[in-house]
Amino acid sequence: MAAAAVAADSKIDNLRDAVAKLGEISENEKAGFISLVSRYLSGEAEQIEWSKIQTPTDEVVVPYDTLAPPPEDLDAMKALLDKLVVLKLNGGLGTTMGCTGPKSVIEVRNGFTFLDLIVIQIESLNKKYGCSVPLLLMNSFNTHDDTQKIVEKYSNSNIEIHTFNQSQYPRIVTEDFLPLPSKGQTGKDGWYPPGHGDVFPSLNNSGKLDTLLSQGKEYVFVANSDNLGAIVDIKILNHLITNQNEYCMEVTPKTLADVKGGTLISYEGRVQLLEIAQVPDEHVNEFKSIEKFKIFNTNNLWVNLKAIKRLVDAEALKMEIIPNPKEVDGVKVLQLETAAGAAIRFFEKAIGINVPRSRFLPVKATSDLLLVQSDLYTLVDGYVIRNPARVKPSNPSIELGPEFKKVANFLARFKSIPSIVELDSLKVSGDVSFGSGVVLKGNVTIAAKAGVKLEIPDGAVLENKDINGPEDL
């Protein structure tokens, strides 16, 4: 054990010397990075003792429908909202969907991007209640420049928009544990943003946290910019202020599509996030079961700003480290990340709130885009509202083949988005395109044979169909 500790110390010393010479990042970033790597090498990760895991009670994970209604008085509403800040995690690129630039500028609905919708929502809140809820965007070095240009178009809106960057850390070369940029990899590939757990130190390091506290702000609502369901909820804000909860994670009932999502547990008297990576192999199936672990983390978080300041200053936010091995130009590298949800166990009176599924509507792929662009939803004041004509509580399951993966290809294959209000499942593979006014109902599978171009004609109504060629239409 002693030999391993000496080897770890030697690695850290060499890494620290190499990082000290990197001119591209701040002293804060260097210190944060070395601290993260030191924790990783020390193997401090606590093993979860499976037998100690308890299902949280309704006091710990509060059912949404038990929350008291917010005050009806307009002045009281304004006073509540004036304590709030909205922060969107905007570090991601739309590369998965074949887009360059920040994911938040992909058009989602009626020509509006994620960012447009977020701005419209907060504008209508500020207008309705006469409050001033600011919007913060946490960018990464990948999205910063583009976002700065995009934000200019909102200069006449009634919102204060702040941007700040999350940390930029060097990727570590696995072979000798030295930073990739010190090996001559000077481009963006040498660096990585260390996950959204970095939101707390970055908010502080950027000076934004002190500014917000000086303005009398008390709570920040943090959410992914691609989650269309993550809208300001005054009932939740009111509950947290009334009960002085420093941290709240929105969770929602698990479906079979969410079995890998992190869940909340009670552990040694505190509420804690349990991620699949922490689960011993022999318990993975149990973790994925909907019976035992019924809820999962939506990554909609409400956090008290003073508490963030207290914990960051005390360097107390030691979240579980997620090692993420990658390869850059044939070189094996390691990046260490943390997740914001894991911070829950460090805050006082931390709770979960079991919210309706409508508050979790992420767009991770073009199959999600199909859902939100369809007649399953309408757009009101920037809010994506579910069509009441949809009887089933869950959304249809949609699987689109690789031909639809990129947004440009996806859009080219639909003259108009089909009606899917009565759809249960859709699977599409091969060279398939859709005419306008197509209606899909029940379970529909469309699989074009190799080398065959399959066009679904205008106005076609497909119900419980299995289509392999034009003859099946």
PDB file of N, CA and C in Angstrom, residues 88 90 97 102-109 111-121 154 224-228 361-364 369 372 382:
ATOM      1  N   LYS A  88     -28.771  27.600 -17.044  1.00  0.00           N
ATOM      2  CA  LYS A  88     -28.830  26.489 -17.999  1.00  0.00           C
ATOM      3  C   LYS A  88     -27.415  26.000 -18.319  1.00  0.00           C
ATOM      4  N   ASN A  90     -24.949  24.845 -20.648  1.00  0.00           N
ATOM      5  CA  ASN A  90     -24.907  25.102 -22.090  1.00  0.00           C
ATOM      6  C   ASN A  90     -23.551  24.730 -22.688  1.00  0.00           C
ATOM      7  N   MET A  97     -26.099  14.958 -33.126  1.00  0.00           N
ATOM      8  CA  MET A  97     -27.143  15.125 -34.137  1.00  0.00           C
ATOM      9  C   MET A  97     -26.602  15.797 -35.402  1.00  0.00           C
ATOM     10  N   PRO A 102     -23.121  25.152 -30.373  1.00  0.00           N
ATOM     11  CA  PRO A 102     -23.849  24.754 -29.171  1.00  0.00           C
ATOM     12  C   PRO A 102     -25.149  24.030 -29.516  1.00  0.00           C
ATOM     13  N   LYS A 103     -25.446  22.994 -28.753  1.00  0.00           N
ATOM     14  CA  LYS A 103     -26.668  22.223 -28.980  1.00  0.00           C
ATOM     15  C   LYS A 103     -27.914  23.097 -28.782  1.00  0.00           C
ATOM     16  N   SER A 104     -27.779  24.109 -27.894  1.00  0.00           N
ATOM     17  CA  SER A 104     -28.947  24.937 -27.549  1.00  0.00           C
ATOM     18  C   SER A 104     -29.448  25.787 -28.713  1.00  0.00           C
ATOM     19  N   VAL A 105     -28.700  25.815 -29.839  1.00  0.00           N
ATOM     20  CA  VAL A 105     -29.181  26.617 -30.969  1.00  0.00           C
ATOM     21  C   VAL A 105     -29.762  25.747 -32.087  1.00  0.00           C
ATOM     22  N   ILE A 106     -30.017  24.474 -31.783  1.00  0.00           N
ATOM     23  CA  ILE A 106     -30.750  23.632 -32.735  1.00  0.00           C
ATOM     24  C   ILE A 106     -32.212  24.084 -32.713  1.00  0.00           C
ATOM     25  N   GLU A 107     -32.827  24.181 -33.895  1.00  0.00           N
ATOM     26  CA  GLU A 107     -34.250  24.566 -33.941  1.00  0.00           C
ATOM     27  C   GLU A 107     -35.107  23.407 -33.454  1.00  0.00           C
ATOM     28  N   VAL A 108     -35.977  23.712 -32.504  1.00  0.00           N
ATOM     29  CA  VAL A 108     -36.781  22.674 -31.887  1.00  0.00           C
ATOM     30  C   VAL A 108     -38.204  22.677 -32.417  1.00  0.00           C
ATOM     31  N   ARG A 109     -38.774  23.878 -32.522  1.00  0.00           N
ATOM     32  CA  ARG A 109     -40.197  23.943 -32.841  1.00  0.00           C
ATOM     33  C   ARG A 109     -40.516  25.312 -33.429  1.00  0.00           C
ATOM     34  N   GLY A 111     -39.412  27.040 -35.693  1.00  0.00           N
ATOM     35  CA  GLY A 111     -38.268  27.912 -35.991  1.00  0.00           C
ATOM     36  C   GLY A 111     -37.540  28.421 -34.767  1.00  0.00           C
ATOM     37  N   PHE A 112     -38.003  28.071 -33.567  1.00  0.00           N
ATOM     38  CA  PHE A 112     -37.353  28.518 -32.334  1.00  0.00           C
ATOM     39  C   PHE A 112     -36.310  27.499 -31.872  1.00  0.00           C
ATOM     40  N   THR A 113     -35.191  27.991 -31.356  1.00  0.00           N
ATOM     41  CA  THR A 113     -34.155  27.121 -30.792  1.00  0.00           C
ATOM     42  C   THR A 113     -34.438  26.895 -29.305  1.00  0.00           C
ATOM     43  N   PHE A 114     -33.689  25.968 -28.694  1.00  0.00           N
ATOM     44  CA  PHE A 114     -33.798  25.764 -27.239  1.00  0.00           C
ATOM     45  C   PHE A 114     -33.630  27.098 -26.509  1.00  0.00           C
ATOM     46  N   LEU A 115     -32.587  27.842 -26.929  1.00  0.00           N
ATOM     47  CA  LEU A 115     -32.267  29.098 -26.248  1.00  0.00           C
ATOM     48  C   LEU A 115     -33.377  30.136 -26.432  1.00  0.00           C
ATOM     49  N   ASP A 116     -33.934  30.200 -27.640  1.00  0.00           N
ATOM     50  CA  ASP A 116     -35.070  31.116 -27.874  1.00  0.00           C
ATOM     51  C   ASP A 116     -36.200  30.821 -26.896  1.00  0.00           C
ATOM     52  N   LEU A 117     -36.528  29.537 -26.754  1.00  0.00           N
ATOM     53  CA  LEU A 117     -37.654  29.140 -25.901  1.00  0.00           C
ATOM     54  C   LEU A 117     -37.373  29.504 -24.440  1.00  0.00           C
ATOM     55  N   ILE A 118     -36.135  29.274 -23.995  1.00  0.00           N
ATOM     56  CA  ILE A 118     -35.762  29.607 -22.611  1.00  0.00           C
ATOM     57  C   ILE A 118     -35.935  31.105 -22.375  1.00  0.00           C
ATOM     58  N   VAL A 119     -35.459  31.912 -23.330  1.00  0.00           N
ATOM     59  CA  VAL A 119     -35.555  33.372 -23.193  1.00  0.00           C
ATOM     60  C   VAL A 119     -37.022  33.817 -23.194  1.00  0.00           C
ATOM     61  N   ILE A 120     -37.830  33.258 -24.094  1.00  0.00           N
ATOM     62  CA  ILE A 120     -39.255  33.625 -24.161  1.00  0.00           C
ATOM     63  C   ILE A 120     -39.956  33.289 -22.837  1.00  0.00           C
ATOM     64  N   GLN A 121     -39.648  32.117 -22.268  1.00  0.00           N
ATOM     65  CA  GLN A 121     -40.271  31.700 -20.999  1.00  0.00           C
ATOM     66  C   GLN A 121     -39.963  32.694 -19.880  1.00  0.00           C
ATOM     67  N   TYR A 154     -30.624  38.862 -28.133  1.00  0.00           N
ATOM     68  CA  TYR A 154     -31.610  39.067 -27.065  1.00  0.00           C
ATOM     69  C   TYR A 154     -31.368  40.374 -26.315  1.00  0.00           C
ATOM     70  N   ASN A 224     -30.434  21.242 -17.662  1.00  0.00           N
ATOM     71  CA  ASN A 224     -29.806  21.095 -18.981  1.00  0.00           C
ATOM     72  C   ASN A 224     -30.559  21.954 -19.987  1.00  0.00           C
ATOM     73  N   SER A 225     -29.822  22.597 -20.892  1.00  0.00           N
ATOM     74  CA  SER A 225     -30.492  23.477 -21.858  1.00  0.00           C
ATOM     75  C   SER A 225     -31.356  22.695 -22.843  1.00  0.00           C
ATOM     76  N   ASP A 226     -31.125  21.366 -22.961  1.00  0.00           N
ATOM     77  CA  ASP A 226     -31.932  20.594 -23.922  1.00  0.00           C
ATOM     78  C   ASP A 226     -33.154  19.925 -23.285  1.00  0.00           C
ATOM     79  N   ASN A 227     -33.419  20.213 -21.990  1.00  0.00           N
ATOM     80  CA  ASN A 227     -34.616  19.657 -21.347  1.00  0.00           C
ATOM     81  C   ASN A 227     -35.764  20.653 -21.443  1.00  0.00           C
ATOM     82  N   LEU A 228     -36.667  20.413 -22.403  1.00  0.00           N
ATOM     83  CA  LEU A 228     -37.762  21.356 -22.650  1.00  0.00           C
ATOM     84  C   LEU A 228     -38.781  21.382 -21.514  1.00  0.00           C
ATOM     85  N   LEU A 361     -38.234  16.426 -20.435  1.00  0.00           N
ATOM     86  CA  LEU A 361     -38.463  16.268 -21.870  1.00  0.00           C
ATOM     87  C   LEU A 361     -37.166  16.631 -22.606  1.00  0.00           C
ATOM     88  N   PRO A 362     -36.141  15.780 -22.445  1.00  0.00           N
ATOM     89  CA  PRO A 362     -34.858  16.100 -23.067  1.00  0.00           C
ATOM     90  C   PRO A 362     -34.853  15.757 -24.553  1.00  0.00           C
ATOM     91  N   VAL A 363     -34.080  16.496 -25.312  1.00  0.00           N
ATOM     92  CA  VAL A 363     -33.914  16.188 -26.736  1.00  0.00           C
ATOM     93  C   VAL A 363     -32.454  15.776 -26.943  1.00  0.00           C
ATOM     94  N   LYS A 364     -32.217  14.471 -26.916  1.00  0.00           N
ATOM     95  CA  LYS A 364     -30.852  13.946 -27.035  1.00  0.00           C
ATOM     96  C   LYS A 364     -30.570  13.437 -28.442  1.00  0.00           C
ATOM     97  N   LEU A 369     -36.565  14.728 -31.168  1.00  0.00           N
ATOM     98  CA  LEU A 369     -36.974  15.894 -31.948  1.00  0.00           C
ATOM     99  C   LEU A 369     -38.304  15.622 -32.645  1.00  0.00           C
ATOM    100  N   VAL A 372     -41.162  16.222 -30.147  1.00  0.00           N
ATOM    101  CA  VAL A 372     -41.502  17.609 -29.784  1.00  0.00           C
ATOM    102  C   VAL A 372     -41.928  18.455 -30.984  1.00  0.00           C
ATOM    103  N   GLY A 382     -43.538  30.068 -25.231  1.00  0.00           N
ATOM    104  CA  GLY A 382     -42.222  29.438 -25.104  1.00  0.00           C
ATOM    105  C   GLY A 382     -42.252  28.104 -24.377  1.00  0.00           C
TER     106      GLY A 382
END
